[in-house]
PDB file of C-alpha atoms in Angstrom:
ATOM      1  CA  MET A   1      93.885 151.292  17.991  1.00  0.00           C
ATOM      2  CA  THR A   2      94.370 151.757  21.730  1.00  0.00           C
ATOM      3  CA  GLY A   3      95.893 149.825  24.550  1.00  0.00           C
ATOM      4  CA  ASP A   4      99.246 149.006  26.048  1.00  0.00           C
ATOM      5  CA  LEU A   5      99.755 145.265  25.882  1.00  0.00           C
ATOM      6  CA  ARG A   6     103.311 145.100  27.182  1.00  0.00           C
ATOM      7  CA  ASP A   7     102.358 142.589  29.890  1.00  0.00           C
ATOM      8  CA  ARG A   8     100.210 140.409  27.623  1.00  0.00           C
ATOM      9  CA  THR A   9     100.981 137.326  25.574  1.00  0.00           C
ATOM     10  CA  VAL A  10      98.631 136.499  22.713  1.00  0.00           C
ATOM     11  CA  LEU A  11      98.391 133.293  20.729  1.00  0.00           C
ATOM     12  CA  VAL A  12      97.332 133.943  17.147  1.00  0.00           C
ATOM     13  CA  ALA A  13      95.777 130.790  15.702  1.00  0.00           C
ATOM     14  CA  GLY A  14      95.948 130.546  11.937  1.00  0.00           C
ATOM     15  CA  ALA A  15      98.672 133.157  11.917  1.00  0.00           C
ATOM     16  CA  THR A  16     100.010 132.519   8.414  1.00  0.00           C
ATOM     17  CA  SER A  17      97.023 134.169   6.716  1.00  0.00           C
ATOM     18  CA  THR A  18      97.059 137.828   5.682  1.00  0.00           C
ATOM     19  CA  SER A  19      94.889 138.641   8.697  1.00  0.00           C
ATOM     20  CA  GLY A  20      97.267 136.710  10.938  1.00  0.00           C
ATOM     21  CA  LEU A  21     100.280 138.658   9.741  1.00  0.00           C
ATOM     22  CA  VAL A  22      98.469 141.986  10.133  1.00  0.00           C
ATOM     23  CA  ALA A  23      97.190 141.123  13.604  1.00  0.00           C
ATOM     24  CA  SER A  24     100.552 139.812  14.777  1.00  0.00           C
ATOM     25  CA  ARG A  25     102.332 142.967  13.653  1.00  0.00           C
ATOM     26  CA  ALA A  26      99.694 145.173  15.310  1.00  0.00           C
ATOM     27  CA  LEU A  27      99.936 143.227  18.558  1.00  0.00           C
ATOM     28  CA  ILE A  28     103.730 143.432  18.552  1.00  0.00           C
ATOM     29  CA  ALA A  29     103.509 147.188  17.919  1.00  0.00           C
ATOM     30  CA  SER A  30     101.262 147.416  20.992  1.00  0.00           C
ATOM     31  CA  GLY A  31     103.899 145.694  23.082  1.00  0.00           C
ATOM     32  CA  ALA A  32     102.347 142.231  23.287  1.00  0.00           C
ATOM     33  CA  GLY A  33     104.294 139.029  23.093  1.00  0.00           C
ATOM     34  CA  VAL A  34     102.907 137.044  20.171  1.00  0.00           C
ATOM     35  CA  ILE A  35     102.891 133.293  19.676  1.00  0.00           C
ATOM     36  CA  ALA A  36     102.073 132.762  16.013  1.00  0.00           C
ATOM     37  CA  VAL A  37     100.808 129.280  15.213  1.00  0.00           C
ATOM     38  CA  GLY A  38     100.358 127.792  11.765  1.00  0.00           C
ATOM     39  CA  ARG A  39     101.111 124.744   9.655  1.00  0.00           C
ATOM     40  CA  SER A  40     103.648 126.252   7.252  1.00  0.00           C
ATOM     41  CA  PRO A  41     107.200 126.787   8.545  1.00  0.00           C
ATOM     42  CA  GLU A  42     107.987 128.898   5.480  1.00  0.00           C
ATOM     43  CA  LYS A  43     105.065 131.266   6.024  1.00  0.00           C
ATOM     44  CA  LEU A  44     105.831 131.501   9.736  1.00  0.00           C
ATOM     45  CA  GLU A  45     109.251 132.922   8.868  1.00  0.00           C
ATOM     46  CA  LEU A  46     107.566 136.256   8.062  1.00  0.00           C
ATOM     47  CA  LEU A  47     106.099 136.333  11.533  1.00  0.00           C
ATOM     48  CA  SER A  48     109.366 135.395  13.160  1.00  0.00           C
ATOM     49  CA  THR A  49     111.032 138.264  11.321  1.00  0.00           C
ATOM     50  CA  ALA A  50     108.305 140.577  12.618  1.00  0.00           C
ATOM     51  CA  GLY A  51     109.170 139.604  16.194  1.00  0.00           C
ATOM     52  CA  ALA A  52     106.733 136.822  16.970  1.00  0.00           C
ATOM     53  CA  ARG A  53     107.531 133.514  18.558  1.00  0.00           C
ATOM     54  CA  THR A  54     106.364 130.858  16.109  1.00  0.00           C
ATOM     55  CA  ALA A  55     105.094 127.325  16.484  1.00  0.00           C
ATOM     56  CA  VAL A  56     104.296 124.825  13.763  1.00  0.00           C
ATOM     57  CA  ALA A  57     101.130 122.912  14.592  1.00  0.00           C
ATOM     58  CA  ASP A  58      97.956 121.602  13.019  1.00  0.00           C
ATOM     59  CA  LEU A  59      95.391 123.131  15.335  1.00  0.00           C
ATOM     60  CA  ALA A  60      92.793 120.598  14.229  1.00  0.00           C
ATOM     61  CA  ASP A  61      95.010 117.943  15.834  1.00  0.00           C
ATOM     62  CA  GLU A  62      93.961 117.715  19.478  1.00  0.00           C
ATOM     63  CA  ALA A  63      97.175 116.056  20.655  1.00  0.00           C
ATOM     64  CA  ALA A  64      99.333 118.664  18.918  1.00  0.00           C
ATOM     65  CA  VAL A  65      97.434 121.549  20.490  1.00  0.00           C
ATOM     66  CA  PHE A  66      97.545 120.135  24.009  1.00  0.00           C
ATOM     67  CA  ALA A  67     101.248 119.365  23.576  1.00  0.00           C
ATOM     68  CA  LEU A  68     101.863 122.985  22.584  1.00  0.00           C
ATOM     69  CA  ALA A  69      99.940 124.244  25.606  1.00  0.00           C
ATOM     70  CA  GLU A  70     101.884 121.953  27.927  1.00  0.00           C
ATOM     71  CA  ARG A  71     105.205 122.992  26.422  1.00  0.00           C
ATOM     72  CA  LEU A  72     104.414 126.655  26.974  1.00  0.00           C
ATOM     73  CA  ARG A  73     103.348 126.002  30.561  1.00  0.00           C
ATOM     74  CA  GLU A  74     106.575 124.136  31.243  1.00  0.00           C
ATOM     75  CA  GLU A  75     108.495 127.133  29.887  1.00  0.00           C
ATOM     76  CA  GLY A  76     106.560 129.483  32.157  1.00  0.00           C
ATOM     77  CA  VAL A  77     104.732 131.180  29.290  1.00  0.00           C
ATOM     78  CA  ALA A  78     101.276 132.389  30.356  1.00  0.00           C
ATOM     79  CA  VAL A  79      98.870 133.063  27.503  1.00  0.00           C
ATOM     80  CA  ASP A  80      96.539 136.019  28.085  1.00  0.00           C
ATOM     81  CA  GLY A  81      94.807 136.121  24.731  1.00  0.00           C
ATOM     82  CA  LEU A  82      93.635 134.006  21.822  1.00  0.00           C
ATOM     83  CA  LEU A  83      92.832 135.411  18.411  1.00  0.00           C
ATOM     84  CA  HIS A  84      91.320 132.667  16.277  1.00  0.00           C
ATOM     85  CA  LEU A  85      91.834 133.247  12.563  1.00  0.00           C
ATOM     86  CA  VAL A  86      91.631 129.679  11.272  1.00  0.00           C
ATOM     87  CA  GLY A  87      89.118 129.793   8.460  1.00  0.00           C
ATOM     88  CA  GLY A  88      88.503 129.551   4.746  1.00  0.00           C
ATOM     89  CA  TRP A  89      85.623 129.538   2.319  1.00  0.00           C
ATOM     90  CA  ARG A  90      83.977 126.904   0.195  1.00  0.00           C
ATOM     91  CA  GLY A  91      80.476 127.166  -1.164  1.00  0.00           C
ATOM     92  CA  GLY A  92      78.153 127.744  -4.041  1.00  0.00           C
ATOM     93  CA  GLY A  93      75.823 125.481  -5.977  1.00  0.00           C
ATOM     94  CA  GLY A  94      72.783 125.976  -3.787  1.00  0.00           C
ATOM     95  CA  LEU A  95      71.852 123.512  -1.089  1.00  0.00           C
ATOM     96  CA  ALA A  96      72.511 120.524  -3.337  1.00  0.00           C
ATOM     97  CA  GLY A  97      76.014 121.849  -3.936  1.00  0.00           C
ATOM     98  CA  GLN A  98      76.942 121.736  -0.251  1.00  0.00           C
ATOM     99  CA  THR A  99      79.300 118.785  -0.405  1.00  0.00           C
ATOM    100  CA  GLU A 100      80.522 116.674   2.465  1.00  0.00           C
ATOM    101  CA  ALA A 101      84.127 117.351   1.457  1.00  0.00           C
ATOM    102  CA  ASP A 102      83.551 121.097   1.619  1.00  0.00           C
ATOM    103  CA  TYR A 103      81.887 120.797   5.007  1.00  0.00           C
ATOM    104  CA  ARG A 104      84.757 118.759   6.438  1.00  0.00           C
ATOM    105  CA  PHE A 105      87.245 121.332   5.146  1.00  0.00           C
ATOM    106  CA  LEU A 106      85.336 124.171   6.803  1.00  0.00           C
ATOM    107  CA  GLU A 107      84.812 122.171   9.986  1.00  0.00           C
ATOM    108  CA  ASN A 108      88.569 122.240  10.629  1.00  0.00           C
ATOM    109  CA  SER A 109      88.274 125.843  11.808  1.00  0.00           C
ATOM    110  CA  PHE A 110      85.657 124.866  14.398  1.00  0.00           C
ATOM    111  CA  THR A 111      87.706 121.868  15.521  1.00  0.00           C
ATOM    112  CA  ALA A 112      90.749 124.110  15.903  1.00  0.00           C
ATOM    113  CA  LEU A 113      88.739 126.579  17.983  1.00  0.00           C
ATOM    114  CA  ARG A 114      87.504 123.836  20.286  1.00  0.00           C
ATOM    115  CA  ASN A 115      91.000 122.438  20.719  1.00  0.00           C
ATOM    116  CA  VAL A 116      92.721 125.750  21.427  1.00  0.00           C
ATOM    117  CA  THR A 117      90.134 127.124  23.850  1.00  0.00           C
ATOM    118  CA  ARG A 118      90.075 123.862  25.808  1.00  0.00           C
ATOM    119  CA  ALA A 119      93.848 123.551  25.949  1.00  0.00           C
ATOM    120  CA  PHE A 120      94.363 127.104  27.213  1.00  0.00           C
ATOM    121  CA  ASP A 121      91.192 127.530  29.276  1.00  0.00           C
ATOM    122  CA  ALA A 122      92.784 127.208  32.711  1.00  0.00           C
ATOM    123  CA  GLY A 123      95.544 129.655  31.866  1.00  0.00           C
ATOM    124  CA  LEU A 124      93.128 132.207  30.473  1.00  0.00           C
ATOM    125  CA  ARG A 125      91.012 132.026  33.611  1.00  0.00           C
ATOM    126  CA  ALA A 126      94.119 132.637  35.689  1.00  0.00           C
ATOM    127  CA  SER A 127      95.151 135.674  33.637  1.00  0.00           C
ATOM    128  CA  ALA A 128      94.762 139.156  35.066  1.00  0.00           C
ATOM    129  CA  ALA A 129      93.121 140.196  31.779  1.00  0.00           C
ATOM    130  CA  ALA A 130      92.302 137.553  29.173  1.00  0.00           C
ATOM    131  CA  ARG A 131      90.692 138.231  25.818  1.00  0.00           C
ATOM    132  CA  VAL A 132      89.495 135.624  23.302  1.00  0.00           C
ATOM    133  CA  ALA A 133      88.074 136.549  19.914  1.00  0.00           C
ATOM    134  CA  ILE A 134      87.024 134.761  16.760  1.00  0.00           C
ATOM    135  CA  VAL A 135      86.218 136.087  13.319  1.00  0.00           C
ATOM    136  CA  SER A 136      82.761 134.960  12.239  1.00  0.00           C
ATOM    137  CA  SER A 137      80.479 136.021   9.410  1.00  0.00           C
ATOM    138  CA  THR A 138      77.360 138.068   8.872  1.00  0.00           C
ATOM    139  CA  ALA A 139      76.132 134.921   7.073  1.00  0.00           C
ATOM    140  CA  VAL A 140      75.175 133.544  10.496  1.00  0.00           C
ATOM    141  CA  ALA A 141      72.423 136.147  10.738  1.00  0.00           C
ATOM    142  CA  ARG A 142      71.280 135.540   7.153  1.00  0.00           C
ATOM    143  CA  PRO A 143      72.425 132.136   5.869  1.00  0.00           C
ATOM    144  CA  LEU A 144      72.095 131.434   2.161  1.00  0.00           C
ATOM    145  CA  ALA A 145      71.618 128.048   0.508  1.00  0.00           C
ATOM    146  CA  GLY A 146      74.885 128.360  -1.393  1.00  0.00           C
ATOM    147  CA  GLY A 147      76.795 129.015   1.804  1.00  0.00           C
ATOM    148  CA  ALA A 148      74.924 126.711   4.175  1.00  0.00           C
ATOM    149  CA  ASN A 149      78.022 124.706   5.123  1.00  0.00           C
ATOM    150  CA  TYR A 150      79.962 127.877   5.846  1.00  0.00           C
ATOM    151  CA  ALA A 151      77.170 129.524   7.855  1.00  0.00           C
ATOM    152  CA  ALA A 152      76.589 126.363   9.869  1.00  0.00           C
ATOM    153  CA  VAL A 153      80.254 126.108  10.876  1.00  0.00           C
ATOM    154  CA  LYS A 154      80.387 129.798  11.761  1.00  0.00           C
ATOM    155  CA  ALA A 155      77.204 129.469  13.820  1.00  0.00           C
ATOM    156  CA  ALA A 156      78.726 126.558  15.714  1.00  0.00           C
ATOM    157  CA  SER A 157      81.886 128.581  16.313  1.00  0.00           C
ATOM    158  CA  GLU A 158      79.857 131.482  17.664  1.00  0.00           C
ATOM    159  CA  ALA A 159      77.947 129.163  20.009  1.00  0.00           C
ATOM    160  CA  TRP A 160      81.215 127.700  21.271  1.00  0.00           C
ATOM    161  CA  THR A 161      82.696 131.151  21.854  1.00  0.00           C
ATOM    162  CA  ARG A 162      79.630 132.235  23.778  1.00  0.00           C
ATOM    163  CA  ALA A 163      80.017 129.110  25.899  1.00  0.00           C
ATOM    164  CA  VAL A 164      83.622 130.152  26.575  1.00  0.00           C
ATOM    165  CA  ALA A 165      82.268 133.538  27.671  1.00  0.00           C
ATOM    166  CA  GLN A 166      79.749 131.917  30.003  1.00  0.00           C
ATOM    167  CA  GLY A 167      82.507 129.771  31.467  1.00  0.00           C
ATOM    168  CA  PHE A 168      84.581 132.862  32.200  1.00  0.00           C
ATOM    169  CA  ALA A 169      81.637 134.554  33.895  1.00  0.00           C
ATOM    170  CA  LYS A 170      80.734 131.487  35.944  1.00  0.00           C
ATOM    171  CA  ASP A 171      84.322 130.971  37.075  1.00  0.00           C
ATOM    172  CA  ALA A 172      84.581 134.567  38.287  1.00  0.00           C
ATOM    173  CA  ARG A 173      81.213 134.328  40.025  1.00  0.00           C
ATOM    174  CA  ASP A 174      82.112 131.042  41.724  1.00  0.00           C
ATOM    175  CA  ARG A 175      85.385 132.533  42.954  1.00  0.00           C
ATOM    176  CA  GLY A 176      83.681 135.698  44.142  1.00  0.00           C
ATOM    177  CA  GLU A 177      86.067 137.751  42.024  1.00  0.00           C
ATOM    178  CA  PRO A 178      85.609 140.446  39.375  1.00  0.00           C
ATOM    179  CA  LEU A 179      85.361 139.192  35.800  1.00  0.00           C
ATOM    180  CA  ARG A 180      88.759 139.579  34.141  1.00  0.00           C
ATOM    181  CA  ALA A 181      88.337 137.441  31.018  1.00  0.00           C
ATOM    182  CA  ALA A 182      86.179 138.044  27.978  1.00  0.00           C
ATOM    183  CA  ALA A 183      85.281 136.117  24.839  1.00  0.00           C
ATOM    184  CA  VAL A 184      83.990 138.059  21.835  1.00  0.00           C
ATOM    185  CA  VAL A 185      82.698 137.323  18.332  1.00  0.00           C
ATOM    186  CA  PHE A 186      83.715 139.601  15.476  1.00  0.00           C
ATOM    187  CA  ARG A 187      81.470 139.407  12.422  1.00  0.00           C
ATOM    188  CA  VAL A 188      82.508 140.441   8.925  1.00  0.00           C
ATOM    189  CA  LYS A 189      80.852 140.102   5.552  1.00  0.00           C
ATOM    190  CA  ALA A 190      84.263 139.332   4.067  1.00  0.00           C
ATOM    191  CA  LEU A 191      87.579 139.580   5.874  1.00  0.00           C
ATOM    192  CA  ALA A 192      89.592 140.798   2.886  1.00  0.00           C
ATOM    193  CA  GLY A 193      90.290 144.506   3.351  1.00  0.00           C
ATOM    194  CA  LEU A 194      89.246 144.487   7.009  1.00  0.00           C
ATOM    195  CA  GLU A 195      92.353 142.851   8.451  1.00  0.00           C
ATOM    196  CA  GLU A 196      93.596 146.018  10.154  1.00  0.00           C
ATOM    197  CA  ARG A 197      90.162 146.816  11.523  1.00  0.00           C
ATOM    198  CA  VAL A 198      89.863 143.357  13.057  1.00  0.00           C
ATOM    199  CA  ALA A 199      93.348 143.641  14.568  1.00  0.00           C
ATOM    200  CA  ASP A 200      92.538 147.042  16.061  1.00  0.00           C
ATOM    201  CA  ALA A 201      89.191 145.817  17.400  1.00  0.00           C
ATOM    202  CA  TYR A 202      90.916 142.926  19.123  1.00  0.00           C
ATOM    203  CA  ILE A 203      93.568 145.139  20.702  1.00  0.00           C
ATOM    204  CA  ASP A 204      90.865 147.564  21.838  1.00  0.00           C
ATOM    205  CA  LEU A 205      89.260 144.799  23.895  1.00  0.00           C
ATOM    206  CA  TRP A 206      91.957 145.311  26.516  1.00  0.00           C
ATOM    207  CA  GLY A 207      90.882 148.922  26.884  1.00  0.00           C
ATOM    208  CA  ALA A 208      87.389 147.870  27.969  1.00  0.00           C
ATOM    209  CA  GLU A 209      86.158 146.231  31.150  1.00  0.00           C
ATOM    210  CA  ALA A 210      85.779 142.489  30.693  1.00  0.00           C
ATOM    211  CA  GLY A 211      82.150 142.616  31.787  1.00  0.00           C
ATOM    212  CA  ALA A 212      81.342 145.167  29.111  1.00  0.00           C
ATOM    213  CA  VAL A 213      82.617 143.046  26.237  1.00  0.00           C
ATOM    214  CA  ASN A 214      82.262 139.451  27.390  1.00  0.00           C
ATOM    215  CA  ASP A 215      79.716 137.493  25.328  1.00  0.00           C
ATOM    216  CA  THR A 216      79.212 140.240  22.744  1.00  0.00           C
ATOM    217  CA  ILE A 217      79.007 140.170  18.959  1.00  0.00           C
ATOM    218  CA  VAL A 218      80.860 142.999  17.252  1.00  0.00           C
ATOM    219  CA  ASP A 219      80.153 143.920  13.638  1.00  0.00           C
ATOM    220  CA  VAL A 220      83.420 145.116  12.118  1.00  0.00           C
ATOM    221  CA  THR A 221      82.071 145.314   8.576  1.00  0.00           C
ATOM    222  CA  GLY A 222      80.847 148.838   9.174  1.00  0.00           C
ATOM    223  CA  SER A 223      81.188 150.939  12.282  1.00  0.00           C
ATOM    224  CA  LEU A 224      82.136 149.038  15.425  1.00  0.00           C
ATOM    225  CA  ALA A 225      79.017 148.296  17.426  1.00  0.00           C
ATOM    226  CA  ALA A 226      78.448 145.640  20.032  1.00  0.00           C
ATOM    227  CA  GLY A 227      75.394 143.539  19.486  1.00  0.00           C
TER     228      GLY A 227
END
């Protein structure tokens, strides 16, 4: 892990998961201000104790997300980074076993991503060094029938994140300024056991030029390698 993030504020979406707690602690140790967002006040207490500012919100609720963004702006809080960890798994049963209920459950992570990136887009573009990252899956490259719902949602999330990256690049080009913001996709086969590696990979993004990492796919299952 490298990087001094003392001047950065990062919003961790889906912060009450194991990966959220690990990432929040790593970011705080690097000097970043952390805004940990989740739906459970009880689980957020752990993050508050670790030094994070916490906010209770359903990130799949558009109005709630935009209200949070507006509240932070009114308080003068500028968000420099988004780490999207809203996720979950449902699958199995082959293609016929891909239920509508399971799809709608998984779709919440994509809806949350869309809401958060839209709500904070202007602030991220204004940041001196913004970094956005999502955790996706190697299933996107090789989708299986029993995980078709999951792979489809992850593929949509990757496409959205790449669109965020293109928006960053276009904004910098239109302004005639150097690119300062980057959006990156991290892929894992399974997140369990890789929480620290994902946290470190996210923090390391600030040690790289935005143009070198924007619109890249990073496999954190094995050795780190941009794709």
